[in-house]
Amino acid sequence: MNQINYVITAVFVLLAGMAGAQERPTIEIDISGGVIEPMPVAVPDFVAETNGARRLSGDIASVVMADLANTGLFREIPGTAYIAGVTNFNAQPVFSDWSVVNVQALVTGAVSTGNDGQLVVKFRLFDVFAQQQIGEGVQYTGTQDNWRRMAHKVADTIYTRITGESGYFDSRVVFVSETGSKNDRKKRLAVMDYDGANLQYLTDDSSIVLAPRFASNGRDVIYTSYESGLPQVFLLNMESGRRTQLLEDATNMATAPRFSPDGTKVVMSIIEGSNTDIYAVDLSTRQRTRLTNSSGIDTTPSYSPDGSQIVFASDRGGSQQLYVMSANGGEARRISAGGGSYGTPVWSPRGDMIAFTKIRAGRFHIGVMRVDGSRENLLTASFIDEAPTWSPNGRVLMFFRETAGANGAPQIYSVDLTGRNLKRVDTPSFASDPDWSGVLR
Amino acid sequence: MKMIKTGLMLATLLVLGACEGTGIFGNGGNVGAGQSPGRAIEESSLEYFATEIGDRVLFAVNEATIGDEAKRILDAQVAWLNKYPERTIVIEGHADEQGTREYNLALGARRAAAVRNYMVSAGLLETRLSIISYGKERPLEVCSSEICWSKNRRAVTVVAGGMGNV
């Protein structure tokens, strides 16, 4: 857990001797456009500048390459195709060695260990065809067990320089890990890096748990658990491991919690018999304020990034649809307009879109729409595709896909905002209900 | 379409069974699976409640309406509970897998509350019962078609309290 605390310092260093470094990229990818031909990229093993760094020089390059290839925007030119590797980080690359095997973007790097045990990772990015460096070299310093995070930071910087978008690789996902047969499923909370590495369990599997959500500080998680009998909302601090029930004296079932963007409140559903309404709970006083008052099921609230509005699902008009209201409650306006029913809306980190689950004619979809409900776009379709969560930069969604039948089980998938690049996220057991953190600090 | 037709036929058979007074909706559970035919079941036992009266009622898709068949079962449950006043019950609401988890949690609660409201209006003391929803977390049947979904859209009356939980 301590990982999150460690600060990785980034220094933009004017690594000497590199003439012609470009601030503006000479190669770029427009990721909002149509079909993209992935950019061929090579990330040869980083140069180990000390003996202690030798064991990580290949691993760091592999993580950087995997991050870039995972986006679908880059294509790996494998090491077997290289004419030669990189042995001197400070020497100008032999561009012809790379252009002949069609590499367009070349990443070179070096890794060293200091006397204090700190790890130093440096990299440069080159446009092979223009024979130019793109941007300045960057150096990261951190503890050795944070080498993956440093690799993700390298990849984030490269992604940003080429796409113009902020990166998302140095991030984590909290989710529900599942084992056992379909009629005897065991669930527990777990957290992992966005790529499935560094998995840690946060609870045991003795109670049903649902839908964990990060606070913006990346340390607190809020979720639903049956551990006290009825489903209730619990807070978990990942550093101390301390777990508390949000409303100690609750007699009604509570579910679907999310933090407000400033972390001072939780919005959630309280189930009073046949009626489910949305409440905001102040985290310092634990005072609750009722936000909806319909006789239907109002659930899965999600704040806009500025905290001023809430999108939620409600069946007040018959089928379940999406509504937007002020964060203080009051009148809600329906935004979903298509056929079928809608659930689990999530406001995008950019504030301009809502991701949701749509159920229509027995099929589940992950979709996105503008905040006003226009431009609905369904990205996926399967037996059950449910519960989207946004990447920190709002370009990718994770969700869970559950297969049909007696052996049906959920796994986490990711898909681009464009509907391309559908991929399963590797987890050791079944997995569902992902929530993607912001970029770690 | 073929799948749905088969499901409907089987559902019909279940209803016919119920009319004969033996195979009521509730005997789909685990209780009584190994009983020998003709053995007398003690009326005060949980086994009797589950197999002879029926411990569950079923619902239509996205509905929480108590139908006529369900009313007969709940009336019998209330009569039994009035005979054994030391018993308390928990009504568990469940949903099939055709909805999101969070919505189904609320839908299960709506079903459990519908059963509670019916039983209270039929004369059961409200203090003797409580409700909980499991949404789609605890399916009884695991296939992904209507024949299983129809059995998973249920409210189960779980009897506790008194008589040492026979």
Coordinates of C-alpha atoms in Angstrom, one line a residue:
Chain A
M1 CA 0.0 0.0 0.0
N2 CA 2.9 2.3 0.8
Q3 CA 3.6 2.6 -2.9
I4 CA 1.1 5.3 -3.3
N5 CA 3.0 7.5 -0.8
Y6 CA 6.4 7.3 -2.4
V7 CA 7.0 10.3 -4.5
I8 CA 8.6 9.9 -7.8
T9 CA 10.4 13.0 -8.8
A10 CA 10.7 13.9 -12.4
V11 CA 13.3 16.3 -13.7
F12 CA 13.4 17.5 -17.2
V13 CA 17.1 17.5 -17.8
L14 CA 18.9 19.2 -20.6
L15 CA 20.8 16.0 -21.4
A16 CA 23.7 17.5 -23.1
G17 CA 25.0 16.7 -26.6
M18 CA 21.6 16.2 -28.3
A19 CA 21.4 18.8 -30.9
G20 CA 18.1 19.7 -32.5
A21 CA 15.7 18.6 -29.8
Q22 CA 12.2 19.6 -30.8
E23 CA 9.6 21.0 -28.4
R24 CA 6.9 20.4 -30.9
P25 CA 6.6 16.8 -32.0
T26 CA 7.5 16.0 -35.6
I27 CA 5.4 12.8 -35.3
E28 CA 2.0 12.8 -33.9
I29 CA -1.2 10.7 -33.6
D30 CA -4.6 12.2 -33.6
I31 CA -6.5 9.8 -31.4
S32 CA -9.9 11.3 -31.9
G33 CA -10.0 10.7 -35.6
G34 CA -10.9 7.7 -37.7
V35 CA -9.0 4.5 -38.3
I36 CA -5.5 4.7 -37.0
E37 CA -2.5 3.0 -38.4
P38 CA -0.5 2.2 -35.3
M39 CA 2.9 3.9 -35.1
P40 CA 5.8 1.5 -35.2
V41 CA 7.9 2.0 -32.1
A42 CA 11.0 0.4 -30.6
V43 CA 12.0 0.4 -26.9
P44 CA 15.4 -1.4 -26.7
D45 CA 16.6 -2.5 -23.3
F46 CA 17.6 0.5 -21.2
V47 CA 21.3 1.0 -20.6
A48 CA 22.3 -0.2 -17.1
E49 CA 24.7 2.4 -15.9
T50 CA 25.4 0.6 -12.6
N51 CA 25.6 -3.1 -11.8
G52 CA 22.6 -2.8 -9.4
A53 CA 20.4 -1.5 -12.2
R54 CA 21.2 -4.4 -14.6
R55 CA 18.2 -6.6 -13.5
L56 CA 15.8 -3.8 -14.3
S57 CA 17.1 -2.5 -17.6
G58 CA 15.1 -5.0 -19.7
D59 CA 12.0 -5.0 -17.4
I60 CA 11.6 -1.2 -17.6
A61 CA 11.8 -1.2 -21.4
S62 CA 9.2 -4.1 -21.5
V63 CA 6.7 -2.1 -19.3
V64 CA 7.2 1.0 -21.4
M65 CA 6.6 -1.0 -24.6
A66 CA 3.6 -2.8 -23.2
D67 CA 2.0 0.5 -22.1
L68 CA 2.4 2.0 -25.5
A69 CA 1.3 -1.2 -27.4
N70 CA -1.7 -1.6 -25.1
T71 CA -3.2 1.7 -26.4
G72 CA -3.5 0.2 -29.9
L73 CA -1.9 3.5 -31.1
F74 CA 1.6 2.0 -31.3
R75 CA 2.9 -1.2 -32.8
E76 CA 5.9 -2.9 -31.3
I77 CA 8.9 -3.6 -33.5
P78 CA 10.3 -6.6 -31.6
G79 CA 13.8 -6.9 -30.3
T80 CA 14.5 -9.7 -32.7
A81 CA 14.2 -7.3 -35.6
Y82 CA 16.8 -4.8 -34.2
I83 CA 20.1 -4.3 -36.1
A84 CA 21.7 -3.3 -32.9
G85 CA 20.6 -2.3 -29.4
V86 CA 21.6 0.9 -27.5
T87 CA 24.7 0.6 -25.4
N88 CA 25.5 4.3 -24.8
F89 CA 22.6 6.5 -23.7
N90 CA 24.5 9.7 -24.5
A91 CA 25.5 8.8 -28.0
Q92 CA 23.3 9.9 -30.9
P93 CA 21.3 6.8 -32.2
V94 CA 22.3 5.4 -35.5
F95 CA 19.0 6.3 -37.2
S96 CA 19.6 4.2 -40.2
D97 CA 19.6 1.1 -38.0
W98 CA 16.1 1.9 -36.9
S99 CA 14.6 3.2 -40.1
V100 CA 15.6 0.1 -42.0
V101 CA 13.4 -1.9 -39.8
N102 CA 10.6 0.6 -40.1
V103 CA 10.8 2.1 -36.6
Q104 CA 9.2 5.5 -36.5
A105 CA 9.5 6.3 -32.8
L106 CA 12.6 5.2 -30.9
V107 CA 12.8 5.3 -27.1
T108 CA 16.2 5.1 -25.5
G109 CA 16.8 4.9 -21.8
A110 CA 19.2 4.4 -19.0
V111 CA 18.8 3.2 -15.5
S112 CA 21.2 3.5 -12.5
T113 CA 21.2 2.9 -8.8
G114 CA 22.6 5.4 -6.3
N115 CA 24.4 4.7 -3.0
D116 CA 21.2 5.6 -1.2
G117 CA 19.4 2.7 -3.0
Q118 CA 17.4 5.2 -5.2
L119 CA 16.7 4.2 -8.7
V120 CA 17.3 6.8 -11.5
V121 CA 15.5 6.2 -14.8
K122 CA 16.2 8.5 -17.9
F123 CA 14.8 8.4 -21.3
R124 CA 14.8 10.1 -24.7
L125 CA 12.3 10.0 -27.5
F126 CA 13.4 10.2 -31.2
D127 CA 11.6 10.6 -34.5
V128 CA 13.7 8.2 -36.6
F129 CA 12.6 9.5 -40.0
A130 CA 13.3 13.1 -39.1
Q131 CA 16.4 12.0 -37.2
Q132 CA 15.5 14.3 -34.4
Q133 CA 14.9 14.1 -30.6
I134 CA 11.3 15.0 -29.6
G135 CA 11.2 17.1 -26.4
E136 CA 13.9 17.0 -23.7
G137 CA 15.2 14.0 -22.0
V138 CA 13.5 13.3 -18.6
Q139 CA 14.9 11.8 -15.5
Y140 CA 12.9 10.1 -12.7
T141 CA 14.1 9.2 -9.3
G142 CA 12.4 6.8 -6.9
T143 CA 12.8 3.7 -4.8
Q144 CA 13.7 0.5 -6.5
D145 CA 10.5 -1.2 -5.7
N146 CA 8.7 1.6 -7.6
W147 CA 10.4 0.7 -10.9
R148 CA 7.1 -0.2 -12.6
R149 CA 5.7 3.2 -11.7
M150 CA 8.7 4.9 -13.1
A151 CA 8.4 2.9 -16.3
H152 CA 4.7 4.0 -16.5
K153 CA 5.7 7.6 -16.0
V154 CA 8.2 7.3 -18.9
A155 CA 5.4 5.8 -21.1
D156 CA 2.9 8.5 -20.0
T157 CA 5.4 11.2 -21.1
I158 CA 5.9 9.5 -24.5
Y159 CA 2.2 9.1 -25.0
T160 CA 1.6 12.8 -24.2
R161 CA 4.3 13.9 -26.6
I162 CA 3.0 12.0 -29.5
T163 CA -0.8 12.2 -28.9
G164 CA -1.0 15.6 -27.2
E165 CA -3.3 13.9 -24.5
S166 CA -2.4 13.4 -20.9
G167 CA -1.2 9.9 -20.0
Y168 CA -2.9 7.3 -17.9
F169 CA -0.4 4.4 -17.3
D170 CA 0.7 5.4 -13.8
S171 CA -2.7 4.6 -12.3
R172 CA -4.4 1.9 -10.3
V173 CA -7.7 0.0 -10.5
V174 CA -9.8 -1.1 -7.4
F175 CA -12.2 -4.0 -8.2
V176 CA -14.0 -7.0 -7.0
S177 CA -12.0 -10.3 -7.3
E178 CA -14.3 -13.3 -7.6
T179 CA -13.8 -17.0 -7.2
G180 CA -16.1 -20.1 -7.0
S181 CA -19.1 -21.3 -8.9
K182 CA -21.8 -19.1 -10.2
N183 CA -24.2 -20.0 -7.4
D184 CA -21.5 -19.8 -4.7
R185 CA -19.4 -16.8 -5.7
K186 CA -16.9 -15.5 -3.2
K187 CA -16.0 -11.8 -3.6
R188 CA -13.3 -9.7 -2.1
L189 CA -11.9 -6.2 -2.8
A190 CA -8.6 -6.0 -4.6
V191 CA -6.4 -3.2 -6.1
M192 CA -3.9 -3.5 -8.9
D193 CA -1.9 -1.3 -11.3
Y194 CA -3.9 -0.5 -14.4
D195 CA -2.1 -3.3 -16.3
G196 CA -2.9 -5.9 -13.7
A197 CA 0.5 -5.9 -11.9
N198 CA 1.0 -5.5 -8.2
L199 CA -2.3 -7.0 -7.2
Q200 CA -3.2 -6.7 -3.5
Y201 CA -6.3 -7.9 -1.7
L202 CA -8.0 -5.4 0.5
T203 CA -10.6 -7.6 2.2
D204 CA -11.2 -11.3 2.8
D205 CA -13.9 -13.2 0.9
S206 CA -16.3 -13.8 3.9
S207 CA -18.9 -11.2 2.8
I208 CA -20.3 -10.0 -0.5
V209 CA -18.7 -6.8 -1.6
L210 CA -19.8 -4.5 -4.4
A211 CA -18.6 -1.6 -6.5
P212 CA -15.5 -0.1 -4.7
R213 CA -14.7 3.5 -5.7
F214 CA -11.5 5.5 -5.1
A215 CA -11.4 8.9 -3.5
S216 CA -9.5 11.5 -5.5
N217 CA -6.6 11.1 -3.0
G218 CA -6.1 7.6 -4.2
R219 CA -5.9 6.3 -0.7
D220 CA -9.5 5.9 0.5
V221 CA -12.0 3.5 -1.0
I222 CA -15.7 3.4 -0.5
Y223 CA -17.8 0.3 -1.2
T224 CA -20.8 -1.8 -0.3
S225 CA -20.5 -4.8 1.9
Y226 CA -22.8 -7.3 3.6
E227 CA -20.3 -7.8 6.5
S228 CA -22.7 -6.4 9.1
G229 CA -25.7 -8.3 7.7
L230 CA -27.6 -5.8 5.5
P231 CA -25.7 -4.3 2.6
Q232 CA -24.0 -1.1 4.0
V233 CA -21.5 1.4 2.8
F234 CA -18.0 1.1 4.2
L235 CA -14.9 3.3 4.0
L236 CA -11.5 1.8 3.7
N237 CA -8.2 3.5 4.1
M238 CA -5.7 1.5 2.1
E239 CA -2.7 2.7 4.0
S240 CA -3.9 1.9 7.5
G241 CA -6.3 -0.9 6.4
R242 CA -8.9 0.7 8.7
R243 CA -12.4 0.0 7.7
T244 CA -15.5 1.8 9.1
Q245 CA -19.2 1.7 8.4
L246 CA -20.2 5.1 7.0
L247 CA -23.6 5.3 8.8
E248 CA -23.1 3.4 12.1
D249 CA -26.7 3.4 13.2
A250 CA -28.1 2.5 9.7
T251 CA -31.2 0.3 9.7
N252 CA -31.9 0.5 6.0
M253 CA -29.8 -1.0 3.2
A254 CA -27.4 1.3 1.6
T255 CA -25.5 0.9 -1.7
A256 CA -23.9 2.6 -4.7
P257 CA -21.6 5.1 -3.0
R258 CA -19.2 7.5 -4.7
F259 CA -17.0 10.3 -3.3
S260 CA -17.6 13.9 -4.3
P261 CA -14.6 15.2 -6.3
D262 CA -13.3 17.3 -3.4
G263 CA -13.6 14.3 -1.1
T264 CA -15.8 15.9 1.5
K265 CA -19.0 14.0 0.7
V266 CA -20.3 10.7 -0.4
V267 CA -23.4 10.3 -2.6
M268 CA -25.2 7.0 -2.4
S269 CA -28.5 5.2 -2.4
I270 CA -30.5 4.3 0.7
I271 CA -33.1 1.6 0.2
E272 CA -36.2 2.0 2.3
G273 CA -38.3 -1.0 1.3
S274 CA -39.7 -0.6 -2.2
N275 CA -38.3 2.9 -2.4
T276 CA -34.7 3.7 -3.2
D277 CA -33.5 7.3 -3.0
I278 CA -30.2 9.2 -3.3
Y279 CA -28.6 10.9 -0.4
A280 CA -25.4 12.9 0.2
V281 CA -23.5 12.2 3.4
D282 CA -21.1 14.7 4.8
L283 CA -17.9 12.8 5.7
S284 CA -16.9 15.0 8.7
T285 CA -20.4 15.1 10.4
R286 CA -21.9 12.0 8.8
Q287 CA -25.1 14.0 8.4
R288 CA -27.2 12.9 5.5
T289 CA -29.2 15.0 3.1
R290 CA -31.9 13.5 0.9
L291 CA -31.4 14.5 -2.8
T292 CA -34.2 12.6 -4.6
N293 CA -37.8 12.0 -3.6
S294 CA -39.4 9.8 -6.3
S295 CA -41.2 6.6 -5.4
G296 CA -39.1 4.7 -7.9
I297 CA -35.5 3.3 -7.7
D298 CA -33.0 6.1 -7.9
T299 CA -29.5 4.7 -7.8
T300 CA -25.8 4.8 -9.0
P301 CA -25.2 8.5 -8.6
S302 CA -22.0 10.0 -10.0
Y303 CA -20.8 13.6 -9.6
S304 CA -19.7 15.9 -12.4
P305 CA -15.9 16.6 -12.1
D306 CA -16.7 20.1 -10.8
G307 CA -19.0 18.7 -8.2
S308 CA -22.0 20.8 -9.2
Q309 CA -24.2 18.1 -10.8
I310 CA -25.1 14.5 -10.3
V311 CA -26.1 11.9 -13.0
F312 CA -28.0 8.9 -11.8
A313 CA -30.3 6.1 -13.0
S314 CA -34.0 6.0 -12.1
D315 CA -37.1 4.0 -13.1
R316 CA -39.4 6.8 -12.0
G317 CA -40.8 7.0 -15.5
G318 CA -41.2 3.2 -16.0
S319 CA -38.0 1.8 -17.5
Q320 CA -34.7 2.7 -16.0
Q321 CA -33.2 5.9 -17.6
L322 CA -30.5 8.4 -16.9
Y323 CA -31.2 11.8 -15.2
V324 CA -29.1 14.8 -14.3
M325 CA -29.8 17.0 -11.2
S326 CA -28.0 19.6 -9.2
A327 CA -25.6 18.3 -6.6
N328 CA -28.0 19.7 -4.0
G329 CA -31.0 17.7 -5.4
G330 CA -34.1 19.2 -6.8
E331 CA -35.6 18.8 -10.2
A332 CA -33.9 16.2 -12.4
R333 CA -34.0 16.2 -16.2
R334 CA -33.9 12.9 -18.2
I335 CA -31.0 12.8 -20.6
S336 CA -31.2 9.2 -22.1
A337 CA -33.6 9.0 -25.0
G338 CA -33.0 5.8 -26.9
G339 CA -34.9 2.5 -26.5
G340 CA -34.0 0.0 -23.8
S341 CA -32.9 0.8 -20.2
Y342 CA -29.9 2.5 -18.9
G343 CA -27.8 2.1 -15.7
T344 CA -24.5 2.8 -13.9
P345 CA -23.8 6.3 -15.4
V346 CA -20.4 7.8 -14.8
W347 CA -19.3 11.3 -15.6
S348 CA -16.1 11.6 -17.6
P349 CA -13.1 13.2 -16.0
R350 CA -13.2 15.9 -18.8
G351 CA -16.8 16.7 -17.9
D352 CA -18.2 16.4 -21.4
M353 CA -19.5 12.8 -21.5
I354 CA -21.4 10.2 -19.6
A355 CA -20.5 6.5 -19.8
F356 CA -23.3 4.0 -19.0
T357 CA -24.6 0.4 -19.2
K358 CA -27.4 0.0 -21.7
I359 CA -29.7 -3.1 -21.8
R360 CA -31.7 -3.6 -24.9
A361 CA -33.3 -6.7 -26.4
G362 CA -31.5 -8.9 -24.0
R363 CA -28.0 -7.5 -24.8
F364 CA -25.8 -5.4 -22.6
H365 CA -23.7 -2.5 -24.0
I366 CA -21.2 -0.1 -22.7
G367 CA -22.0 3.3 -24.2
V368 CA -21.2 7.0 -24.0
M369 CA -23.3 10.1 -24.6
R370 CA -22.9 13.8 -24.3
V371 CA -24.0 15.3 -21.0
D372 CA -27.2 16.5 -22.7
G373 CA -27.9 13.0 -23.9
S374 CA -27.0 13.6 -27.5
R375 CA -24.6 11.6 -29.6
E376 CA -25.2 8.3 -27.9
N377 CA -22.5 5.8 -29.1
L378 CA -22.5 2.1 -28.0
L379 CA -19.0 0.8 -27.8
T380 CA -19.5 -2.8 -26.9
A381 CA -22.1 -5.6 -27.0
S382 CA -22.3 -8.9 -25.2
F383 CA -24.4 -11.1 -22.9
I384 CA -23.5 -8.8 -19.9
D385 CA -21.2 -5.7 -20.3
E386 CA -21.6 -3.6 -17.2
A387 CA -20.3 -0.8 -15.0
P388 CA -17.9 1.4 -17.0
T389 CA -15.1 3.5 -15.4
W390 CA -13.0 6.2 -17.2
S391 CA -9.3 6.3 -17.6
P392 CA -7.7 9.4 -15.9
N393 CA -7.5 11.1 -19.3
G394 CA -11.0 10.1 -20.4
R395 CA -9.8 8.3 -23.6
V396 CA -10.4 4.6 -22.4
L397 CA -13.1 2.8 -20.4
M398 CA -12.8 -0.3 -18.3
F399 CA -15.9 -2.4 -17.5
F400 CA -16.7 -6.0 -16.7
R401 CA -18.0 -8.6 -19.2
E402 CA -19.8 -11.6 -17.8
T403 CA -20.2 -14.7 -20.0
A404 CA -23.5 -16.6 -20.2
G405 CA -24.5 -20.0 -18.9
A406 CA -23.8 -22.2 -15.9
N407 CA -20.1 -21.5 -16.0
G408 CA -20.5 -17.8 -16.8
A409 CA -18.1 -15.5 -15.0
P410 CA -16.9 -11.9 -15.1
Q411 CA -13.6 -10.4 -16.4
I412 CA -12.5 -6.8 -16.7
Y413 CA -12.0 -5.4 -20.2
S414 CA -10.9 -2.1 -21.5
V415 CA -12.0 -0.3 -24.7
D416 CA -11.2 3.0 -26.4
L417 CA -13.7 5.8 -26.3
T418 CA -14.0 5.2 -30.1
G419 CA -15.0 1.5 -29.5
R420 CA -11.7 0.2 -30.8
N421 CA -9.0 -1.8 -29.0
L422 CA -11.2 -4.1 -26.8
K423 CA -8.8 -6.0 -24.5
R424 CA -9.1 -8.1 -21.4
V425 CA -7.2 -6.9 -18.4
D426 CA -5.2 -9.8 -16.9
T427 CA -6.3 -10.8 -13.4
P428 CA -5.6 -14.1 -11.5
S429 CA -9.3 -14.9 -10.9
F430 CA -12.6 -13.6 -12.1
A431 CA -12.9 -9.8 -11.7
S432 CA -15.7 -7.2 -11.9
D433 CA -16.8 -3.7 -10.8
P434 CA -13.5 -1.9 -11.7
D435 CA -12.9 1.7 -10.7
W436 CA -10.0 3.5 -12.3
S437 CA -8.0 6.0 -10.1
G438 CA -6.6 9.3 -11.3
V439 CA -2.9 9.5 -12.3
L440 CA -0.8 8.8 -9.2
R441 CA 1.2 11.5 -7.6
Chain B
M1 CA -37.6 -17.9 -29.3
K2 CA -37.5 -21.7 -28.9
M3 CA -35.8 -21.4 -25.6
I4 CA -38.5 -19.0 -24.3
K5 CA -41.3 -21.4 -25.4
T6 CA -39.7 -24.3 -23.5
G7 CA -39.4 -22.0 -20.5
L8 CA -43.0 -21.1 -20.6
M9 CA -44.0 -24.8 -20.9
L10 CA -42.0 -25.7 -17.9
A11 CA -43.4 -22.8 -15.9
T12 CA -46.8 -24.1 -16.8
L13 CA -45.9 -27.5 -15.5
L14 CA -44.8 -26.0 -12.3
V15 CA -48.1 -24.2 -11.8
L16 CA -50.0 -27.5 -12.6
G17 CA -47.8 -29.2 -10.0
A18 CA -48.7 -26.5 -7.5
C19 CA -52.4 -27.1 -8.1
E20 CA -52.0 -30.7 -7.1
G21 CA -50.9 -29.5 -3.8
T22 CA -47.5 -31.3 -3.8
G23 CA -45.0 -29.5 -6.0
I24 CA -45.6 -25.9 -4.9
F25 CA -43.2 -23.3 -6.0
G26 CA -41.2 -23.5 -2.9
N27 CA -39.8 -27.0 -3.2
G28 CA -37.2 -26.0 -5.7
G29 CA -34.8 -25.3 -2.8
N30 CA -32.2 -27.5 -1.1
V31 CA -34.5 -28.4 1.7
G32 CA -36.1 -31.8 1.6
A33 CA -34.1 -33.1 -1.4
G34 CA -33.3 -36.4 0.3
Q35 CA -36.6 -37.1 2.0
S36 CA -38.2 -40.5 1.5
P37 CA -41.8 -40.6 0.2
G38 CA -44.5 -41.0 2.6
R39 CA -42.5 -39.9 5.7
A40 CA -44.5 -37.6 7.9
I41 CA -43.0 -34.1 8.3
E42 CA -43.4 -32.4 11.6
E43 CA -45.7 -29.4 10.9
S44 CA -43.7 -27.1 13.2
S45 CA -40.4 -27.8 11.4
L46 CA -38.6 -25.6 8.9
E47 CA -38.7 -28.5 6.5
Y48 CA -42.5 -28.5 6.6
F49 CA -42.5 -24.7 6.0
A50 CA -40.1 -25.0 3.0
T51 CA -41.6 -28.1 1.3
E52 CA -45.3 -28.3 2.3
I53 CA -46.1 -24.6 2.5
G54 CA -43.5 -23.2 0.1
D55 CA -40.9 -20.7 1.3
R56 CA -40.7 -18.6 -1.8
V57 CA -42.7 -16.7 -4.4
L58 CA -41.7 -15.8 -7.9
F59 CA -41.9 -12.6 -9.9
A60 CA -42.2 -11.4 -13.5
V61 CA -39.3 -9.6 -15.2
N62 CA -38.6 -6.2 -13.5
E63 CA -41.8 -6.6 -11.5
A64 CA -42.5 -6.8 -7.8
T65 CA -46.2 -7.6 -8.1
I66 CA -47.6 -10.4 -5.9
G67 CA -49.6 -12.6 -8.2
D68 CA -52.5 -14.9 -7.2
E69 CA -50.3 -18.0 -6.8
A70 CA -47.9 -16.0 -4.7
K71 CA -50.8 -14.8 -2.5
R72 CA -51.9 -18.4 -1.8
I73 CA -48.4 -19.2 -0.7
L74 CA -48.0 -16.1 1.5
D75 CA -51.4 -16.6 3.0
A76 CA -50.3 -20.1 4.0
Q77 CA -47.0 -18.8 5.4
V78 CA -48.9 -16.2 7.5
A79 CA -51.2 -18.9 8.8
W80 CA -48.2 -21.1 9.8
L81 CA -46.4 -18.1 11.4
N82 CA -49.6 -17.3 13.4
K83 CA -49.6 -20.9 14.6
Y84 CA -45.9 -20.6 15.7
P85 CA -45.7 -17.1 17.1
E86 CA -42.2 -17.4 18.5
R87 CA -40.9 -17.6 14.9
T88 CA -39.5 -14.6 13.2
I89 CA -38.7 -14.3 9.5
V90 CA -36.3 -12.6 7.1
I91 CA -37.6 -12.0 3.6
E92 CA -34.8 -12.2 1.0
G93 CA -35.4 -10.5 -2.3
H94 CA -33.5 -11.7 -5.4
A95 CA -33.3 -10.8 -9.0
D96 CA -32.2 -12.6 -12.2
E97 CA -29.0 -11.6 -14.0
Q98 CA -30.7 -9.4 -16.6
G99 CA -30.0 -6.1 -14.9
T100 CA -27.1 -4.2 -13.4
R101 CA -26.0 -5.2 -10.0
E102 CA -26.9 -2.0 -8.3
Y103 CA -30.4 -1.8 -9.9
N104 CA -31.1 -5.4 -9.0
L105 CA -30.1 -4.8 -5.4
A106 CA -32.9 -2.2 -5.3
L107 CA -35.3 -4.4 -7.3
G108 CA -34.7 -7.3 -4.9
A109 CA -35.6 -5.0 -2.0
R110 CA -38.7 -3.9 -3.8
R111 CA -39.8 -7.6 -4.1
A112 CA -38.9 -8.3 -0.4
A113 CA -40.9 -5.2 0.6
A114 CA -43.9 -6.3 -1.5
V115 CA -43.9 -9.6 0.3
R116 CA -43.5 -7.9 3.7
N117 CA -46.4 -5.5 2.9
Y118 CA -48.6 -8.3 1.8
M119 CA -47.9 -10.4 4.9
V120 CA -48.4 -7.4 7.3
S121 CA -51.7 -6.6 5.6
A122 CA -52.6 -10.3 6.0
G123 CA -52.2 -9.9 9.7
L124 CA -48.6 -10.7 10.5
L125 CA -47.0 -8.4 13.1
E126 CA -44.4 -6.2 11.4
T127 CA -42.0 -6.7 14.3
R128 CA -41.7 -10.4 13.4
L129 CA -40.1 -9.8 10.0
S130 CA -37.3 -8.0 8.3
I131 CA -36.1 -7.7 4.7
I132 CA -32.8 -8.0 2.9
S133 CA -32.0 -7.8 -0.8
Y134 CA -29.3 -9.9 -2.6
G135 CA -30.0 -8.5 -6.0
K136 CA -28.3 -10.9 -8.5
E137 CA -25.6 -11.9 -6.0
R138 CA -27.1 -15.2 -5.0
P139 CA -28.7 -17.0 -8.0
L140 CA -30.3 -20.3 -7.3
E141 CA -30.2 -21.6 -10.8
V142 CA -27.2 -20.9 -13.0
C143 CA -28.3 -21.3 -16.7
S144 CA -28.7 -18.1 -18.7
S145 CA -32.3 -18.6 -20.0
E146 CA -35.8 -17.9 -18.8
I147 CA -36.2 -21.3 -17.2
C148 CA -33.5 -20.4 -14.7
W149 CA -34.2 -16.7 -14.5
S150 CA -37.8 -17.3 -13.6
K151 CA -36.7 -19.2 -10.5
N152 CA -34.1 -16.6 -9.6
R153 CA -36.7 -13.7 -9.5
R154 CA -37.8 -14.7 -6.1
A155 CA -38.5 -13.7 -2.5
V156 CA -37.6 -16.3 0.0
T157 CA -39.1 -16.4 3.5
V158 CA -36.3 -17.6 5.8
V159 CA -37.6 -18.7 9.2
A160 CA -35.6 -18.1 12.3
G161 CA -36.2 -17.8 16.0
G162 CA -37.7 -20.2 18.6
M163 CA -38.0 -24.0 18.5
G164 CA -34.2 -24.3 18.3
N165 CA -34.4 -23.9 14.5
V166 CA -35.6 -27.5 13.9

